[in-house]
Short mmCIF file of N, CA and C in Angstrom, two decimals:
data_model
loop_
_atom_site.label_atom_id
_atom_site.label_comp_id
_atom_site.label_asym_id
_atom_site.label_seq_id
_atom_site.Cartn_x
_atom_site.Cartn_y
_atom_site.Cartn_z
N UNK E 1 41.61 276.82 139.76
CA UNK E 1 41.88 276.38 141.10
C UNK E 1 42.06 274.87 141.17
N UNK E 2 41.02 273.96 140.58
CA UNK E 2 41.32 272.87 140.46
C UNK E 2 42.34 272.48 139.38
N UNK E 3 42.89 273.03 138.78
CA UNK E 3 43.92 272.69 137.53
C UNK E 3 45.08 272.84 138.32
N UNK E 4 45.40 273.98 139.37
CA UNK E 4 46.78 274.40 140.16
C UNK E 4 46.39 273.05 141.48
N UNK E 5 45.61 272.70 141.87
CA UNK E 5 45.25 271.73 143.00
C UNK E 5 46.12 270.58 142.47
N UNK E 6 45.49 270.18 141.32
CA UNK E 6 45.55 268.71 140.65
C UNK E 6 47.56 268.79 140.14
N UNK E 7 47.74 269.75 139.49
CA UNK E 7 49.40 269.97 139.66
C UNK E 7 50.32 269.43 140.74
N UNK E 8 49.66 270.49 141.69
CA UNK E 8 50.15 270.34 143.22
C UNK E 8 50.47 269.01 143.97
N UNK E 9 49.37 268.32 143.59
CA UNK E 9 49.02 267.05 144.29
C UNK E 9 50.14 266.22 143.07
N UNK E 10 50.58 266.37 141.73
CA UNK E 10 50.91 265.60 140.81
C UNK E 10 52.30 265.75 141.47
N UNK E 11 52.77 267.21 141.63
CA UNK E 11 54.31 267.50 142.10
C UNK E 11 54.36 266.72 143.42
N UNK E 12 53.83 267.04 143.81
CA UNK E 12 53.84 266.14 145.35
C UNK E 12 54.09 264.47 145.28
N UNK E 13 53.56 264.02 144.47
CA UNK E 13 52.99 262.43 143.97
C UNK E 13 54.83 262.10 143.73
N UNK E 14 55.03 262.98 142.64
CA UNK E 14 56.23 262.93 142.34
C UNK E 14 57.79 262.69 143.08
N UNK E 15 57.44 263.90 144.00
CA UNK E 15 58.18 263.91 144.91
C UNK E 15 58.83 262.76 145.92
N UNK E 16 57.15 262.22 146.15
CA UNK E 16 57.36 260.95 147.36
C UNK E 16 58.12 260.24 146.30
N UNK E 17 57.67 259.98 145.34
CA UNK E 17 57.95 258.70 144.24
C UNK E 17 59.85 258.73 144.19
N UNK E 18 59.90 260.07 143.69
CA UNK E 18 61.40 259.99 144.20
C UNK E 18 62.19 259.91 144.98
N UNK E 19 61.31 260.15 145.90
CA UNK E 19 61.87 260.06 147.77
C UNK E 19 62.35 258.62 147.91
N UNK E 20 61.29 257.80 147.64
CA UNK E 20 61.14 256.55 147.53
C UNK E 20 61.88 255.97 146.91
N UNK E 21 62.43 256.14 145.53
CA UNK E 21 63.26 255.29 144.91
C UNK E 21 64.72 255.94 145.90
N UNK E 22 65.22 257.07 145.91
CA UNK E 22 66.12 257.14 146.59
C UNK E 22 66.72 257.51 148.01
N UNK E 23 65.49 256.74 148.75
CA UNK E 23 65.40 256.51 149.93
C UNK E 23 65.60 255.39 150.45
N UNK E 24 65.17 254.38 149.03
CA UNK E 24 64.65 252.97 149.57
C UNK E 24 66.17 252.08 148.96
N UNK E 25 67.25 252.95 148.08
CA UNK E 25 67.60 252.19 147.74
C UNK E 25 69.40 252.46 148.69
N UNK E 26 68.83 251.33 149.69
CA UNK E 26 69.73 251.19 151.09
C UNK E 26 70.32 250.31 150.88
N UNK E 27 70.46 249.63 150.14
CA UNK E 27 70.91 247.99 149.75
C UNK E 27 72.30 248.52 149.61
N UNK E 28 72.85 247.05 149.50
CA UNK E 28 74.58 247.17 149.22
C UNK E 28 74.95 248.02 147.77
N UNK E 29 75.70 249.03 147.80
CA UNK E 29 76.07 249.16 146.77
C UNK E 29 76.59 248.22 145.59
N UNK E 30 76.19 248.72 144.17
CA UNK E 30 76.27 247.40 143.03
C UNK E 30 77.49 247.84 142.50
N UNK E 31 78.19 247.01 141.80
CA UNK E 31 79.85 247.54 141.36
C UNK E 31 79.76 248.40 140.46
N UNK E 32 78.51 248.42 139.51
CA UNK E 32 78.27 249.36 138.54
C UNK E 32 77.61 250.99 139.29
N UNK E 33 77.13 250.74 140.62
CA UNK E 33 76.81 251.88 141.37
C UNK E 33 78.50 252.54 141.88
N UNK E 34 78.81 251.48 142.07
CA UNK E 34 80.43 252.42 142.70
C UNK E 34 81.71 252.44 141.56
N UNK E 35 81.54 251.83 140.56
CA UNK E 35 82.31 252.44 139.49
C UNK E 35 81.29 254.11 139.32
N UNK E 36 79.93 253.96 138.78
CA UNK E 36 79.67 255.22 138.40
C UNK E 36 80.11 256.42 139.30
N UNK E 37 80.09 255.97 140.36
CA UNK E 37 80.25 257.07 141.77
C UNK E 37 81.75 257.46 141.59
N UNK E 38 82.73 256.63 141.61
CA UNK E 38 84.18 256.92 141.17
C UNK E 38 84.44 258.07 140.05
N UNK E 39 83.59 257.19 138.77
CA UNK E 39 84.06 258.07 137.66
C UNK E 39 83.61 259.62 138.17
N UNK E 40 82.49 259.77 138.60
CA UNK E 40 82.03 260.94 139.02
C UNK E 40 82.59 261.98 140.22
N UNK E 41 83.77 261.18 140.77
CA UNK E 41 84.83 261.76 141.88
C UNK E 41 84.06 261.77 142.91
N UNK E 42 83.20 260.86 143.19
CA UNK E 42 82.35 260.97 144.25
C UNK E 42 83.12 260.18 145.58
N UNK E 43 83.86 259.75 146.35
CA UNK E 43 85.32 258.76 146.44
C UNK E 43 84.33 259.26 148.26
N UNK E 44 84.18 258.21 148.98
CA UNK E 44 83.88 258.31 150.40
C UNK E 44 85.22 258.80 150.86
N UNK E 45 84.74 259.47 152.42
CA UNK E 45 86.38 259.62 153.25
C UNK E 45 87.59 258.54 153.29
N UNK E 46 86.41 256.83 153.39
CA UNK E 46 87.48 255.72 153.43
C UNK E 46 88.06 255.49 152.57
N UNK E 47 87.68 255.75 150.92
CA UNK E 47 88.18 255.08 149.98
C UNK E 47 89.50 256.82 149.99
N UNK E 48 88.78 257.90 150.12
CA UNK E 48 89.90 258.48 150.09
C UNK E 48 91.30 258.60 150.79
N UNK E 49 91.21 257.50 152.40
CA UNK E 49 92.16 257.30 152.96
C UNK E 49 92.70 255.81 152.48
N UNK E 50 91.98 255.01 152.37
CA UNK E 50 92.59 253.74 151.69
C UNK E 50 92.44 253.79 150.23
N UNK E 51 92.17 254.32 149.28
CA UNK E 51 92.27 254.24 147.86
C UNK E 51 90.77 253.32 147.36
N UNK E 52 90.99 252.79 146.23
CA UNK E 52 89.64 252.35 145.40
C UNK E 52 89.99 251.12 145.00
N UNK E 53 89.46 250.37 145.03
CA UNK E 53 89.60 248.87 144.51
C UNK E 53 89.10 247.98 145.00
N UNK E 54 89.38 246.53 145.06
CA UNK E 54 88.90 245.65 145.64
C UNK E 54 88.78 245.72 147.27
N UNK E 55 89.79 246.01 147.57
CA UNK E 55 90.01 245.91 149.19
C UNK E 55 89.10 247.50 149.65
N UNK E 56 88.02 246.96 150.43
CA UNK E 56 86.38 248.15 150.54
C UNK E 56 86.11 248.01 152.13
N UNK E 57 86.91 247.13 153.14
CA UNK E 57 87.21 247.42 154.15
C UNK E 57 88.60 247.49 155.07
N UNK E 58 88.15 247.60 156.24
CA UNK E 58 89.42 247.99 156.89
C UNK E 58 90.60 246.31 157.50
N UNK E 59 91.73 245.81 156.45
CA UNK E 59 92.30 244.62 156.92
C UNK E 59 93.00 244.24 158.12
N UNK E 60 92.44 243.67 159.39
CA UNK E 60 93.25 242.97 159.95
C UNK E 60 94.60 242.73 159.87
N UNK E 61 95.69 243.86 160.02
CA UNK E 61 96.80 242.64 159.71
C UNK E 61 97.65 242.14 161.13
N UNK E 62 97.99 240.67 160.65
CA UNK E 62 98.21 239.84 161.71
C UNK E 62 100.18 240.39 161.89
N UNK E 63 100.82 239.73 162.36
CA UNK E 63 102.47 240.26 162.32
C UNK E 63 102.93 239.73 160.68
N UNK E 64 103.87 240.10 160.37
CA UNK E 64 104.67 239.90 159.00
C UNK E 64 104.54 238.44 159.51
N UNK E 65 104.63 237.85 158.32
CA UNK E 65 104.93 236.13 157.91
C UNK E 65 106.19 236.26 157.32
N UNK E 66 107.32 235.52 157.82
CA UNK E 66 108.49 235.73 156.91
C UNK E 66 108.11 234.46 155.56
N UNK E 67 107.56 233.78 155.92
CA UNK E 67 107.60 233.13 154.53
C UNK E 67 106.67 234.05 153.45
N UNK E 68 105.31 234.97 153.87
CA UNK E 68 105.43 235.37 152.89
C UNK E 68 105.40 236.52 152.26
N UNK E 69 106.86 237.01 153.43
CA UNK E 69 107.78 238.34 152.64
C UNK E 69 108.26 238.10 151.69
N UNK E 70 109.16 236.67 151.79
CA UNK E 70 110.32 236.30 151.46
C UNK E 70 109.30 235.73 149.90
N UNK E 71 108.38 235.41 149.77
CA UNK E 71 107.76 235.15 148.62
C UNK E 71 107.41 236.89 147.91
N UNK E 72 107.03 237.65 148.70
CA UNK E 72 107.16 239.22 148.14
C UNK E 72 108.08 239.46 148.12
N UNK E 73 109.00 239.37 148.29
CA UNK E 73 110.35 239.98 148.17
C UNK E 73 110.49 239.28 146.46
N UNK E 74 110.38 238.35 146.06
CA UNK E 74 110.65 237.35 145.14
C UNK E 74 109.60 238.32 143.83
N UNK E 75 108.54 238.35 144.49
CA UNK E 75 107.54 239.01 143.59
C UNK E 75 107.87 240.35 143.51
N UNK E 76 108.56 241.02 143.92
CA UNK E 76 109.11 242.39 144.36
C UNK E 76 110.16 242.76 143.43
N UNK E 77 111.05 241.97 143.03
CA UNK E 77 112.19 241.92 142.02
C UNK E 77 111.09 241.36 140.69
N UNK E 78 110.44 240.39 140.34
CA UNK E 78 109.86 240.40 139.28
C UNK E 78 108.79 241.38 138.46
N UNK E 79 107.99 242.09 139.61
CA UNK E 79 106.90 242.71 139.32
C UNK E 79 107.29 244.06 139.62
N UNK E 80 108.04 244.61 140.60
CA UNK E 80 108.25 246.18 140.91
C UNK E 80 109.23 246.36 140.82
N UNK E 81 110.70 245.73 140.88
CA UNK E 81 111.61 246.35 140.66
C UNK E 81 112.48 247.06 139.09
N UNK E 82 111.24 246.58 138.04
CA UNK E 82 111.48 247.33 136.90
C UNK E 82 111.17 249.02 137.18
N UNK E 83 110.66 249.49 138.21
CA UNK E 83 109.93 250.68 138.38
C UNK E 83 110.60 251.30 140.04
N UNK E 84 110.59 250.68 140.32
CA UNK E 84 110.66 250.89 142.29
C UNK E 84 112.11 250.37 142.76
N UNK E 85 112.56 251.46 143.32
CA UNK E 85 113.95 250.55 144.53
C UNK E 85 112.98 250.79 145.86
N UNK E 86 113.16 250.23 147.06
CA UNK E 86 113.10 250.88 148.02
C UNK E 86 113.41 251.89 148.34
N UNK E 87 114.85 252.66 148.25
CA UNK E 87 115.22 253.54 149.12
C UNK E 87 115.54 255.04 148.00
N UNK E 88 115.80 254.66 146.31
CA UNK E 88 115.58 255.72 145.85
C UNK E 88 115.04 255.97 144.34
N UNK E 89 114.34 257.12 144.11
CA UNK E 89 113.16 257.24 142.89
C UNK E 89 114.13 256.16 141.93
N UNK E 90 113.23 255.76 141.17
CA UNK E 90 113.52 254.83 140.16
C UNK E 90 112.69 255.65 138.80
N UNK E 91 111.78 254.88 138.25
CA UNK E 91 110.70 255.82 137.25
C UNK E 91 109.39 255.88 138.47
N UNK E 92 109.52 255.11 139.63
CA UNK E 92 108.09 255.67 140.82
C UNK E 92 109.16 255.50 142.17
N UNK E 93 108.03 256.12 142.99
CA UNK E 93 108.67 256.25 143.85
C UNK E 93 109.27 255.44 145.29
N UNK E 94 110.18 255.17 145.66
CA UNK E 94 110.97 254.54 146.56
C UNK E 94 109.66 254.06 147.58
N UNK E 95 110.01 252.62 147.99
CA UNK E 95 108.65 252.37 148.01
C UNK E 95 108.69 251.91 149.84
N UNK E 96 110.43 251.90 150.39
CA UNK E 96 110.54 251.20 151.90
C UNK E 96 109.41 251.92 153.00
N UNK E 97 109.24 253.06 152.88
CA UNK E 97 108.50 253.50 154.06
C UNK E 97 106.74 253.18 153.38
N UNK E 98 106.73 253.13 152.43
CA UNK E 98 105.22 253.14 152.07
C UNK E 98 104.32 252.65 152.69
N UNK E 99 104.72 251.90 153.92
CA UNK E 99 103.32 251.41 154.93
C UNK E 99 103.28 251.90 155.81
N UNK E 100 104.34 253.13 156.01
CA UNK E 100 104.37 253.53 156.91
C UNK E 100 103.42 255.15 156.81
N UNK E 101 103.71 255.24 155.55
CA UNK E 101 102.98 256.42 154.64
C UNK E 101 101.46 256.33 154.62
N UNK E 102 101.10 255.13 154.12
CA UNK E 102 99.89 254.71 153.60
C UNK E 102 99.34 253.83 153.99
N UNK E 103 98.23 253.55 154.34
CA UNK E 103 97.57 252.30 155.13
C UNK E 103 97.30 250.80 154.36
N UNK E 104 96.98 249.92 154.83
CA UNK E 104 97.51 248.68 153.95
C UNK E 104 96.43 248.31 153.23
N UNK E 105 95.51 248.93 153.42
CA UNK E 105 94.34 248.81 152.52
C UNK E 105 94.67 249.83 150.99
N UNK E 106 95.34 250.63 151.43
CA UNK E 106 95.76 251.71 150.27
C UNK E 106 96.49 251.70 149.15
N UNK E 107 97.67 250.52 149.99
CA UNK E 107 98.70 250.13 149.67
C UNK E 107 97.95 248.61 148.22
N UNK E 108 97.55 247.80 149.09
CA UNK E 108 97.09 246.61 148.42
C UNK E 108 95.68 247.02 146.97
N UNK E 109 94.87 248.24 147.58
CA UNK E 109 94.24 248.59 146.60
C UNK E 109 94.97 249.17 145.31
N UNK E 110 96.40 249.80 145.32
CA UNK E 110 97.23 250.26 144.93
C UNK E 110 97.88 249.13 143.79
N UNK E 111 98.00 248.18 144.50
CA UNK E 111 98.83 247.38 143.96
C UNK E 111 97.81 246.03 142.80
N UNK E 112 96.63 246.24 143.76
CA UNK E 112 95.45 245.09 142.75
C UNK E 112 94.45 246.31 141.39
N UNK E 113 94.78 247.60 141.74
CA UNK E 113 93.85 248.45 140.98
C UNK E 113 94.62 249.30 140.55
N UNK E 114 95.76 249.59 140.08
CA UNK E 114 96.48 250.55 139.97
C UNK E 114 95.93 251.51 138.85
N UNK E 115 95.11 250.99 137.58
CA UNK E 115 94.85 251.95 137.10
C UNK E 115 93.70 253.12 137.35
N UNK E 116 92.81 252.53 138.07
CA UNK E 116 91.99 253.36 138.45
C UNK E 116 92.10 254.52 139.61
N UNK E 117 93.17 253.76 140.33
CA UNK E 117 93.85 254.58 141.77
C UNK E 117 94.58 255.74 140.70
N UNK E 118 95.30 255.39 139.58
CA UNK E 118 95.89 256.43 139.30
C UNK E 118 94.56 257.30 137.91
N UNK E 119 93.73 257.03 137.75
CA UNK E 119 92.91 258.25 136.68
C UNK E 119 91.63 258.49 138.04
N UNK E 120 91.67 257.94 139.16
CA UNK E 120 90.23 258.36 139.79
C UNK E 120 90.43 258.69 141.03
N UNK E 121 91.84 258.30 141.82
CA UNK E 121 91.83 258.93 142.88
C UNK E 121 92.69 260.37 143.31
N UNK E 122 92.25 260.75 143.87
CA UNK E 122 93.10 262.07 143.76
C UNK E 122 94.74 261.88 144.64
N UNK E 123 95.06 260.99 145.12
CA UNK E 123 96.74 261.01 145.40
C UNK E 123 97.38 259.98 144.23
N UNK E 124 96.42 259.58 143.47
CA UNK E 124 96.70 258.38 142.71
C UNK E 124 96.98 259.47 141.58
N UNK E 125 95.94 260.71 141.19
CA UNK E 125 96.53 261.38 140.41
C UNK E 125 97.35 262.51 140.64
N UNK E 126 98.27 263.15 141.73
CA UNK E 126 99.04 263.14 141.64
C UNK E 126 100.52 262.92 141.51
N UNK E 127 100.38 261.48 142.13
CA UNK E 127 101.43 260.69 142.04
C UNK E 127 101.49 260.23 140.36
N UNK E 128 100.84 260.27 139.59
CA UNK E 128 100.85 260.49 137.49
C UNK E 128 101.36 261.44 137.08
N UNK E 129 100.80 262.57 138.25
CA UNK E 129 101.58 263.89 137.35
C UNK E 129 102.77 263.91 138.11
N UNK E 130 103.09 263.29 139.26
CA UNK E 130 104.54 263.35 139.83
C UNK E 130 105.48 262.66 138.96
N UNK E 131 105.06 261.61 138.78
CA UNK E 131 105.85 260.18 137.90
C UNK E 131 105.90 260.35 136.30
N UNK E 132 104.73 261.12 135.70
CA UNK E 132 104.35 261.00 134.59
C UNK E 132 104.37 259.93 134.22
N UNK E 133 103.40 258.82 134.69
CA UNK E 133 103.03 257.60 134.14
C UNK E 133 101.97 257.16 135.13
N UNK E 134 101.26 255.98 134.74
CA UNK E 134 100.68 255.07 135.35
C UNK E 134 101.20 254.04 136.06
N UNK E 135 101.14 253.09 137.39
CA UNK E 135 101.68 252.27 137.66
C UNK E 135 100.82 250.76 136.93
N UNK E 136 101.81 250.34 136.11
CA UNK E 136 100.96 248.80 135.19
C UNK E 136 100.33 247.89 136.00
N UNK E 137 99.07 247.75 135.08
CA UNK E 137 99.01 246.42 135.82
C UNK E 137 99.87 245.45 135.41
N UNK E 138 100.14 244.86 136.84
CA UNK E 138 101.28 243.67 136.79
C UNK E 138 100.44 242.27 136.74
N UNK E 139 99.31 241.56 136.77
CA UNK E 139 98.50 240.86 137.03
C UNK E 139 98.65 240.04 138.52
N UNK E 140 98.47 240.53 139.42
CA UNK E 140 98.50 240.50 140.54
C UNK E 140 97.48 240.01 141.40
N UNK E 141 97.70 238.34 142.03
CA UNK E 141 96.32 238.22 142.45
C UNK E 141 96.33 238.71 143.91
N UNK E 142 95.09 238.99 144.61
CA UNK E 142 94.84 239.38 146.27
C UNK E 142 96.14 238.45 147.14
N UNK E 143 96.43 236.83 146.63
CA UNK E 143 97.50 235.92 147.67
C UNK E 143 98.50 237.30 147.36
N UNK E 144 99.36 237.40 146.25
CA UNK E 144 100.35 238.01 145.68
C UNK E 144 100.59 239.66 146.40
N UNK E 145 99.61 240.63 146.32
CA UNK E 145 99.64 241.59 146.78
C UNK E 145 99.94 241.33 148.27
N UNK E 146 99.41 240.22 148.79
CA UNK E 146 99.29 240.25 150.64
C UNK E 146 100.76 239.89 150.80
N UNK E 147 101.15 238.87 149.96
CA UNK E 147 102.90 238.67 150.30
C UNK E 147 103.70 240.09 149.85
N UNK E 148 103.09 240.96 149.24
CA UNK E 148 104.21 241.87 148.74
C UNK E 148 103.86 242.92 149.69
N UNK E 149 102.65 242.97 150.37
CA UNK E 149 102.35 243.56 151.32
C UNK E 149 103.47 243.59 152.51
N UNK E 150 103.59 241.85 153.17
CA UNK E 150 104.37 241.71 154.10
C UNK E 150 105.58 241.95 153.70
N UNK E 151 106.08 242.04 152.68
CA UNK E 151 107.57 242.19 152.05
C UNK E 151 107.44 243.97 152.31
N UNK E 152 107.00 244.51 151.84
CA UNK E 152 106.98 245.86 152.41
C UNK E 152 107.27 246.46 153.73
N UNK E 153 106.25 245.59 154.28
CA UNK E 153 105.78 245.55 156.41
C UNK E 153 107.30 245.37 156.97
N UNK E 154 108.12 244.30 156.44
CA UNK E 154 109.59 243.61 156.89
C UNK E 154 109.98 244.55 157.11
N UNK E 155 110.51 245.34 155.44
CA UNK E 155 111.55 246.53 155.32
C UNK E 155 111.07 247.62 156.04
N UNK E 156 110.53 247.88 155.90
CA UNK E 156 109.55 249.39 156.54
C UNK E 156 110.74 249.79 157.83
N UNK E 157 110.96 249.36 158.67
CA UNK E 157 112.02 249.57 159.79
C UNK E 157 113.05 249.37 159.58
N UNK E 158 113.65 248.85 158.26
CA UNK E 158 115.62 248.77 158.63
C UNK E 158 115.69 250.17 157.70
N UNK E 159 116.77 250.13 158.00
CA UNK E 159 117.75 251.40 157.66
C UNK E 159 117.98 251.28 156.07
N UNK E 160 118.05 252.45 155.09
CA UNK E 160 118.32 252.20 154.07
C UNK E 160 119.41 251.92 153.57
N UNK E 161 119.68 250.67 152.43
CA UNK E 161 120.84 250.51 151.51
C UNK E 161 121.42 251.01 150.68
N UNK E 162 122.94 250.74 150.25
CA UNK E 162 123.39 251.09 148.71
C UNK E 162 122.07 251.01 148.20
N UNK E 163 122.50 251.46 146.35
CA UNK E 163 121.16 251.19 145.43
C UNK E 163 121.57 249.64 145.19
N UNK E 164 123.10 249.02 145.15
CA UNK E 164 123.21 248.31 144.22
C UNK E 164 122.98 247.00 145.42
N UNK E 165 122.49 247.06 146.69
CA UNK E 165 121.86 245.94 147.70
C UNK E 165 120.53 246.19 147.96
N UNK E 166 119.94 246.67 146.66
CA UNK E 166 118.05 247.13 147.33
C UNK E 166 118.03 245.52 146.45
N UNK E 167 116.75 245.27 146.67
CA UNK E 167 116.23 243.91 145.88
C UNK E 167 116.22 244.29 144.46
N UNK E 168 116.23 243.83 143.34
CA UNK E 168 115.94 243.92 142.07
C UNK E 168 116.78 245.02 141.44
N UNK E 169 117.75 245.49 142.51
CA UNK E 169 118.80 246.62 141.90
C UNK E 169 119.50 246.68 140.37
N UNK E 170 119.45 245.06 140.10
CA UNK E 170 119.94 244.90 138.97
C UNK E 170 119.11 245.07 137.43
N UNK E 171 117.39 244.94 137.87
CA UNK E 171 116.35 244.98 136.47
C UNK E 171 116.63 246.41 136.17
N UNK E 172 116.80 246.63 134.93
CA UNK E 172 116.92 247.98 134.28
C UNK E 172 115.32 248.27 134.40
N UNK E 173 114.72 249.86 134.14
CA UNK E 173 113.91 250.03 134.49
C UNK E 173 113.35 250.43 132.72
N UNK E 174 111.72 250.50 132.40
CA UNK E 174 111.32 250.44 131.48
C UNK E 174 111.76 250.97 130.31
N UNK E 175 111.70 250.40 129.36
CA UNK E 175 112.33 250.82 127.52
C UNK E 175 111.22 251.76 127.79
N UNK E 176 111.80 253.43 127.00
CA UNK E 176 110.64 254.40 126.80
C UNK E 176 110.25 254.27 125.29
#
């Protein structure tokens, strides 16, 4: 009786103890807590509507800046148009409506994290098995993505072009 008591009271002891560690631990998530949570497909509703990466809240955006479309647009022919036209598949996919598709947190996590959006998120991996590839990292800093952001935001409403007047119409697209 006292051997099943003293158990009882040990399971119990236990219990709180674990209650406690994962009760108490309310704090900000650590990057090594939300990588593990990723690898594990554990992905919140937000990250599953905006994607995974740096960008972990919801961005403000102010109206397009034409200066810095016109600097994405620039970065747009160097960095995506080996892969991307706007208006039709290239080796990924046509990219003019994409803000209109995807939210700009999705978009920019997309564009600063691409490899993990494509092995951990689930539209990230079907858009791999759509494309059969990964989208590269291009080394892309947060300024860079936000101008290619607004370069996106611009086009998003005009009407689509020839292929041979999309931006970067002319970069051949990757040696296989």
């Amino acid at each position: 009786m006292i051997a099943c008591r003293t158990r009882t009271i040990a399971l119990l002891a236990a219990l709180a103890a674990l209650a406690l560690v994962v009760g108490c631990s309310s704090g900000p998530e650590t990057e090594a807590e939300r990588q593990a949570r990723w690898q594990q497909g554990q992905l919140t509703s937000w990250e599953l509507e905006h994607g995974i990466g740096p960008i972990t809240a919801d961005v403000a955006l102010a109206p397009v800046d034409a200066a810095k479309a016109a600097r994405g647009r620039e970065l747009f022919i160097a960095k995506c148009a080996t892969c991307h036209y706007l208006d039709d598949r290239k080796t990924g996919p046509a990219l003019r409506d994409i803000t209109t598709r995807r939210s700009a947190e999705y978009v920019l996590n997309q564009i600063l994290n691409p490899e993990q959006m494509g092995k951990l998120h689930p539209d990230g991996r079907k858009m791999v098995a759509q494309y059969a590839q990964y989208m590269t990292i291009q080394g892309i800093t947060n300024d860079n993505a936000t101008d290619l952001l607004d370069f996106l935001r611009s086009e998003a409403d005009k009407p689509p072009v020839p292929l041979e007047q999309q931006p970067g119409a002319h970069v051949p697209p990757p040696a296989n």
